Amino acid sequence: MRDRVLKLVAVLMVVVFPLSMMAADMNAAFLHASGAVMLNGAQVPESTTVFAGDQIQTATHSAVSLTLKGSNVLLLPQSAAVYQGDAIELGAGTVVVNTTQGMSARMQTVT
């Protein structure tokens, strides 16, 4: 099931990448949700724009793809993170960051 979610998110990242370019100048990112995803405590539609400070949570069998200028971020199932514009701050779970623009990943706590 996890491989299926990852493949779906990867394909969607390729399709939605051009839309993210519009949000790049606003320090925003294009979010595509697969499964049950919460944004600032509310259920996310399939796609939306996120801004610095937005909190993202994924449920079991869910994932989020964030696309922004020069970077792609994948938040895997059962994860929580805060989008910071130039960074993703991981509170729990797993994140994958691919970047050519210096996007960073930070962890709130390490155990």
XYZ file of C-alpha atoms in Angstrom:
111
model
C 0.000 0.000 0.000
C 2.827 2.420 0.858
C 4.459 1.865 -2.555
C 1.156 2.628 -4.253
C 0.784 5.899 -2.337
C 4.375 6.904 -3.144
C 3.922 6.144 -6.860
C 0.676 8.141 -6.973
C 2.279 11.108 -5.250
C 5.313 10.989 -7.562
C 3.113 11.056 -10.677
C 1.023 13.890 -9.282
C 4.150 15.918 -8.497
C 5.084 15.808 -12.183
C 1.592 16.882 -13.237
C 1.173 19.711 -10.716
C 4.691 21.155 -10.839
C 3.775 23.998 -13.237
C 1.072 25.171 -10.823
C 3.636 25.538 -8.080
C 5.560 28.074 -10.114
C 2.698 30.543 -9.630
C 3.025 30.233 -5.853
C 6.832 30.465 -5.841
C 6.967 34.248 -5.603
C 4.675 34.251 -2.563
C 6.817 31.848 -0.491
C 3.938 29.414 -0.845
C 3.798 25.799 -1.984
C 1.291 23.704 -3.886
C -0.006 20.831 -1.722
C -1.452 17.654 -3.164
C -3.040 15.297 -0.652
C -3.475 11.560 -1.034
C -5.780 10.151 1.640
C -6.758 11.779 4.945
C -4.695 14.934 5.408
C -5.233 17.835 7.812
C -4.065 21.414 7.226
C -4.195 23.660 10.295
C -6.668 21.215 11.889
C -9.087 21.024 8.951
C -9.512 18.303 6.324
C -7.635 19.194 3.121
C -9.238 19.041 -0.305
C -7.223 17.088 -2.866
C -5.072 20.135 -3.616
C -4.503 23.565 -2.100
C -1.857 26.208 -1.486
C 0.094 26.321 1.781
C 1.909 29.277 3.310
C 4.652 29.670 5.911
C 3.421 28.560 9.323
C 0.827 26.090 8.034
C 0.646 22.804 9.967
C 0.229 19.577 7.997
C -0.686 16.121 9.327
C -1.052 12.844 7.452
C -3.046 9.830 8.642
C -2.331 6.145 8.076
C -2.137 5.312 4.335
C -1.981 9.028 3.479
C 0.724 11.260 2.064
C 1.327 14.860 1.039
C 3.387 16.242 -1.787
C 4.507 19.873 -1.578
C 5.838 21.457 -4.742
C 7.579 24.812 -4.807
C 10.225 26.511 -6.904
C 13.283 24.263 -6.927
C 12.024 21.795 -4.322
C 9.696 18.860 -3.795
C 8.723 17.631 -0.343
C 7.011 14.327 0.410
C 5.395 13.880 3.829
C 4.752 10.182 4.429
C 1.912 8.508 6.386
C 1.464 9.285 10.093
C 3.592 12.422 9.928
C 3.234 15.991 11.181
C 5.155 19.018 9.922
C 5.072 22.801 9.703
C 5.794 24.424 6.347
C 8.157 27.385 6.889
C 8.565 28.641 3.325
C 12.288 27.922 3.062
C 12.148 24.835 5.297
C 9.951 22.004 6.484
C 9.913 21.419 10.239
C 9.153 17.778 11.040
C 7.352 17.138 14.313
C 6.736 13.405 13.806
C 7.035 10.804 11.072
C 9.016 10.871 7.842
C 9.764 13.550 5.253
C 11.700 13.352 1.981
C 13.129 16.591 0.541
C 14.502 16.954 -2.994
C 15.871 20.407 -3.717
C 18.048 22.471 -5.997
C 17.242 25.718 -4.170
C 18.474 24.982 -0.631
C 15.210 23.980 1.059
C 16.059 22.614 4.499
C 14.437 20.121 6.833
C 14.440 20.526 10.593
C 13.298 18.160 13.327
C 11.521 19.403 16.421
C 12.872 16.565 18.606
C 15.076 13.550 18.072
C 14.561 10.377 20.080
